[in-house]
């Protein structure tokens, strides 16, 4: 009896161990090792993808990045004739609920910049949510893009964070937890939503990405680093393959 019980416990422990390992590995990340991109990225709205991996040199803006390896993503926005949009999206895999986070450099604060999530690959990501720093760096916003119309859902101001809004040429960490129709947000590890999620039911699944936008100004380069998505364990209702998405851009 004891022998059988021991075997059962051993099997259970091994099963839990495998499950824990699988959960721990259920992430995607972009750390730009050696200045090269790890993930496959695509743009949206039919505009070119202006995303590169680079190794910064001493004296460059953003050189002292948080990881200390001086390798970053550089996302440039397209010219005004293409809407001033710079976006890069990647597939989160077979999940709709996740944590999406990363570092963004404020640069000269001339564009809207930050994280995209729940982007729809079937319509060239013309719908998505945004968690962004606004131009001038006076606000953080949770926004929703549907087609060519955008809507502010929540805005946070200087008084809403312990450290206030950032200055120019600084690195700051943005993080969003998307769980069903509930969303929580962090800025430099401070939870803006204070444990009470913001609810929006329009976009329940989709890809993750980054944004750099200003409609009347192009050629602005924004630095990102150490982007990571953690799977919260809910399988998406639909999941587009890379082949089907790439066919939209031919």
Short mmCIF file of C-alpha atoms in Angstrom, two decimals:
data_model
loop_
_atom_site.label_atom_id
_atom_site.label_comp_id
_atom_site.label_asym_id
_atom_site.label_seq_id
_atom_site.Cartn_x
_atom_site.Cartn_y
_atom_site.Cartn_z
CA UNK A 1 0.00 0.00 0.00
CA UNK A 2 2.77 2.39 0.96
CA UNK A 3 4.63 1.46 -2.21
CA UNK A 4 1.61 2.22 -4.38
CA UNK A 5 1.02 5.50 -2.55
CA UNK A 6 4.65 6.48 -3.06
CA UNK A 7 4.37 5.78 -6.78
CA UNK A 8 1.20 7.85 -7.02
CA UNK A 9 2.82 10.74 -5.19
CA UNK A 10 5.92 10.50 -7.39
CA UNK A 11 3.83 10.57 -10.56
CA UNK A 12 1.85 13.53 -9.22
CA UNK A 13 5.03 15.42 -8.36
CA UNK A 14 6.54 14.73 -11.77
CA UNK A 15 3.32 15.82 -13.47
CA UNK A 16 3.23 19.03 -11.46
CA UNK A 17 6.88 19.59 -12.24
CA UNK A 18 6.26 19.25 -15.96
CA UNK A 19 3.23 21.55 -15.72
CA UNK A 20 5.22 24.13 -13.77
CA UNK A 21 8.03 23.96 -16.29
CA UNK A 22 5.59 24.41 -19.16
CA UNK A 23 4.00 27.41 -17.44
CA UNK A 24 7.41 28.95 -16.77
CA UNK A 25 8.31 28.58 -20.45
CA UNK A 26 5.02 29.99 -21.74
CA UNK A 27 6.51 33.37 -22.62
CA UNK A 28 7.88 35.20 -25.60
CA UNK A 29 10.53 37.84 -25.28
CA UNK A 30 12.57 40.27 -27.33
CA UNK A 31 15.90 41.14 -25.73
CA UNK A 32 17.75 41.90 -29.01
CA UNK A 33 20.73 39.61 -28.29
CA UNK A 34 23.83 40.86 -30.05
CA UNK A 35 21.78 43.61 -31.64
CA UNK A 36 19.64 41.12 -33.62
CA UNK A 37 15.86 40.65 -33.39
CA UNK A 38 14.66 37.39 -31.80
CA UNK A 39 10.99 37.45 -32.83
CA UNK A 40 9.15 37.83 -36.11
CA UNK A 41 7.45 41.21 -36.37
CA UNK A 42 4.97 42.71 -38.82
CA UNK A 43 3.45 46.15 -39.24
CA UNK A 44 -0.20 47.10 -39.60
CA UNK A 45 -2.50 49.47 -41.52
CA UNK A 46 -0.55 48.59 -44.69
CA UNK A 47 2.46 50.74 -43.77
CA UNK A 48 6.10 49.56 -43.88
CA UNK A 49 7.71 47.98 -40.84
CA UNK A 50 10.54 50.27 -39.70
CA UNK A 51 11.96 48.13 -36.90
CA UNK A 52 15.59 47.19 -36.33
CA UNK A 53 17.78 45.78 -33.61
CA UNK A 54 20.81 47.88 -32.77
CA UNK A 55 23.80 47.97 -30.45
CA UNK A 56 24.20 51.47 -29.03
CA UNK A 57 27.54 53.18 -28.60
CA UNK A 58 28.67 55.33 -25.70
CA UNK A 59 27.13 58.76 -26.09
CA UNK A 60 24.02 57.52 -27.90
CA UNK A 61 20.62 58.35 -26.42
CA UNK A 62 19.49 55.35 -24.36
CA UNK A 63 22.98 53.83 -24.12
CA UNK A 64 22.54 53.04 -20.41
CA UNK A 65 19.60 50.72 -20.97
CA UNK A 66 18.18 48.82 -17.97
CA UNK A 67 19.72 45.46 -18.93
CA UNK A 68 23.13 47.06 -19.41
CA UNK A 69 23.82 45.24 -22.69
CA UNK A 70 23.29 48.36 -24.85
CA UNK A 71 21.19 46.40 -27.39
CA UNK A 72 17.74 47.82 -28.17
CA UNK A 73 14.84 47.76 -30.60
CA UNK A 74 14.53 50.90 -32.69
CA UNK A 75 11.03 51.62 -34.01
CA UNK A 76 10.77 54.51 -36.48
CA UNK A 77 7.46 56.04 -37.45
CA UNK A 78 6.50 56.47 -41.09
CA UNK A 79 6.19 59.91 -42.73
CA UNK A 80 2.97 61.95 -42.41
CA UNK A 81 1.83 60.83 -45.88
CA UNK A 82 1.56 57.34 -44.31
CA UNK A 83 -0.13 58.65 -41.19
CA UNK A 84 3.00 59.07 -39.07
CA UNK A 85 2.53 55.52 -37.82
CA UNK A 86 5.21 53.17 -36.58
CA UNK A 87 3.99 49.85 -35.22
CA UNK A 88 5.38 46.36 -34.82
CA UNK A 89 3.28 43.34 -33.85
CA UNK A 90 4.19 39.78 -32.91
CA UNK A 91 2.19 36.61 -32.30
CA UNK A 92 1.55 35.79 -28.61
CA UNK A 93 0.74 32.20 -29.47
CA UNK A 94 -2.37 30.28 -28.53
CA UNK A 95 -3.52 32.58 -25.75
CA UNK A 96 -5.78 35.57 -25.25
CA UNK A 97 -4.88 36.46 -21.66
CA UNK A 98 -1.37 37.62 -20.91
CA UNK A 99 0.96 40.11 -19.29
CA UNK A 100 2.77 42.31 -21.82
CA UNK A 101 5.59 44.51 -20.59
CA UNK A 102 8.80 46.25 -21.55
CA UNK A 103 11.02 49.29 -21.37
CA UNK A 104 10.55 52.40 -23.50
CA UNK A 105 12.87 55.37 -23.85
CA UNK A 106 11.16 58.76 -23.72
CA UNK A 107 13.58 60.37 -26.19
CA UNK A 108 12.56 63.92 -27.06
CA UNK A 109 8.91 63.21 -26.14
CA UNK A 110 7.71 64.16 -29.62
CA UNK A 111 5.53 61.09 -30.30
CA UNK A 112 3.03 58.79 -28.64
CA UNK A 113 4.93 55.65 -27.67
CA UNK A 114 4.31 52.46 -25.73
CA UNK A 115 2.66 49.05 -25.83
CA UNK A 116 0.00 47.59 -28.11
CA UNK A 117 -2.07 44.54 -27.26
CA UNK A 118 -5.13 42.57 -28.41
CA UNK A 119 -4.37 43.62 -32.01
CA UNK A 120 -6.41 41.82 -34.69
CA UNK A 121 -4.15 40.27 -37.37
CA UNK A 122 -7.08 39.50 -39.70
CA UNK A 123 -7.64 43.20 -40.41
CA UNK A 124 -4.01 44.40 -40.40
CA UNK A 125 -4.17 45.38 -36.72
CA UNK A 126 -6.57 48.24 -37.34
CA UNK A 127 -8.06 47.36 -33.96
CA UNK A 128 -5.98 47.18 -30.79
CA UNK A 129 -5.55 48.55 -27.29
CA UNK A 130 -2.71 50.93 -26.38
CA UNK A 131 -0.89 51.69 -23.14
CA UNK A 132 1.18 54.72 -24.03
CA UNK A 133 3.08 57.79 -22.95
CA UNK A 134 1.59 60.83 -24.64
CA UNK A 135 3.68 63.45 -26.48
CA UNK A 136 5.10 65.91 -23.97
CA UNK A 137 5.11 63.09 -21.36
CA UNK A 138 2.39 64.68 -19.24
CA UNK A 139 0.02 61.72 -19.41
CA UNK A 140 -0.16 57.94 -19.55
CA UNK A 141 -3.19 56.57 -21.38
CA UNK A 142 -5.14 53.37 -21.93
CA UNK A 143 -6.61 53.80 -25.40
CA UNK A 144 -8.57 51.81 -27.95
CA UNK A 145 -8.13 51.93 -31.71
CA UNK A 146 -10.98 50.70 -33.89
CA UNK A 147 -10.31 51.27 -37.57
CA UNK A 148 -9.19 54.85 -38.02
CA UNK A 149 -10.91 56.07 -34.86
CA UNK A 150 -9.32 56.11 -31.43
CA UNK A 151 -10.76 56.57 -27.97
CA UNK A 152 -9.21 57.35 -24.59
CA UNK A 153 -10.45 54.90 -21.95
CA UNK A 154 -8.39 56.08 -18.96
CA UNK A 155 -5.76 58.80 -18.52
CA UNK A 156 -3.28 59.11 -15.65
CA UNK A 157 -1.52 62.33 -14.70
CA UNK A 158 1.47 63.45 -12.63
CA UNK A 159 -0.49 63.22 -9.38
CA UNK A 160 -1.38 59.58 -10.10
CA UNK A 161 2.19 58.25 -9.78
CA UNK A 162 4.66 58.50 -6.87
CA UNK A 163 7.45 59.73 -9.13
CA UNK A 164 5.36 61.89 -11.44
CA UNK A 165 5.64 61.78 -15.21
CA UNK A 166 9.06 61.16 -16.80
CA UNK A 167 11.51 63.59 -18.31
CA UNK A 168 13.18 63.35 -21.71
CA UNK A 169 15.73 60.67 -22.65
CA UNK A 170 14.79 58.37 -19.77
CA UNK A 171 14.02 54.66 -19.62
CA UNK A 172 10.67 53.68 -18.07
CA UNK A 173 8.89 50.36 -17.64
CA UNK A 174 5.32 49.79 -18.84
CA UNK A 175 3.27 46.71 -18.03
CA UNK A 176 -0.29 45.61 -18.73
CA UNK A 177 -2.22 42.56 -17.57
CA UNK A 178 -5.02 41.62 -19.97
CA UNK A 179 -7.34 39.04 -18.45
CA UNK A 180 -10.66 38.63 -20.24
CA UNK A 181 -12.31 42.05 -20.31
CA UNK A 182 -10.29 43.28 -17.30
CA UNK A 183 -7.06 45.27 -17.56
CA UNK A 184 -4.49 46.35 -14.99
CA UNK A 185 -1.59 48.73 -15.64
CA UNK A 186 1.80 49.44 -14.08
CA UNK A 187 4.28 52.28 -14.59
CA UNK A 188 7.77 51.66 -13.18
CA UNK A 189 6.35 48.84 -11.01
CA UNK A 190 3.65 51.10 -9.54
CA UNK A 191 0.14 49.85 -10.23
CA UNK A 192 -1.91 52.68 -11.67
CA UNK A 193 -5.13 50.69 -11.34
CA UNK A 194 -4.52 49.97 -7.63
CA UNK A 195 -5.91 46.44 -7.80
CA UNK A 196 -9.17 47.49 -9.45
CA UNK A 197 -9.12 46.50 -13.14
CA UNK A 198 -10.45 48.70 -15.92
CA UNK A 199 -13.15 46.88 -17.89
CA UNK A 200 -13.66 46.96 -21.64
CA UNK A 201 -15.34 44.17 -23.58
CA UNK A 202 -14.59 45.08 -27.20
CA UNK A 203 -11.29 43.27 -27.88
CA UNK A 204 -10.94 39.89 -26.20
CA UNK A 205 -7.95 38.43 -28.05
CA UNK A 206 -5.11 39.46 -30.31
CA UNK A 207 -1.40 40.04 -30.84
CA UNK A 208 1.04 42.19 -28.87
CA UNK A 209 3.31 44.94 -30.10
CA UNK A 210 4.80 48.41 -29.78
CA UNK A 211 3.77 51.84 -31.05
CA UNK A 212 5.42 55.08 -32.16
CA UNK A 213 2.96 57.61 -33.59
CA UNK A 214 2.50 61.23 -34.55
CA UNK A 215 0.30 62.07 -37.50
CA UNK A 216 2.21 65.20 -38.61
CA UNK A 217 5.80 64.14 -37.93
CA UNK A 218 7.75 61.18 -39.29
CA UNK A 219 11.25 59.77 -39.00
CA UNK A 220 11.25 59.74 -35.18
CA UNK A 221 13.13 56.79 -33.69
CA UNK A 222 11.96 55.34 -30.37
CA UNK A 223 13.97 52.81 -28.37
CA UNK A 224 12.44 49.75 -26.67
CA UNK A 225 14.09 46.99 -24.67
CA UNK A 226 13.40 43.69 -22.93
CA UNK A 227 9.85 43.15 -24.15
CA UNK A 228 8.19 40.11 -22.60
CA UNK A 229 4.82 38.41 -22.73
CA UNK A 230 3.75 35.99 -20.01
CA UNK A 231 0.90 33.60 -20.80
CA UNK A 232 -1.85 33.67 -18.16
CA UNK A 233 -3.14 30.32 -19.33
CA UNK A 234 -6.28 31.06 -21.35
CA UNK A 235 -6.43 29.68 -24.88
CA UNK A 236 -7.47 32.17 -27.55
CA UNK A 237 -10.64 31.51 -29.53
CA UNK A 238 -8.75 32.13 -32.79
CA UNK A 239 -5.07 32.14 -33.59
CA UNK A 240 -3.76 33.25 -36.95
CA UNK A 241 -0.72 31.52 -38.42
CA UNK A 242 2.28 33.45 -39.69
CA UNK A 243 1.49 32.30 -43.22
CA UNK A 244 -2.05 33.65 -43.17
CA UNK A 245 -0.95 36.97 -41.71
CA UNK A 246 1.90 37.43 -44.19
CA UNK A 247 -0.54 36.84 -47.04
CA UNK A 248 -2.29 40.08 -46.06
CA UNK A 249 0.85 42.05 -46.91
CA UNK A 250 1.59 40.61 -50.37
#
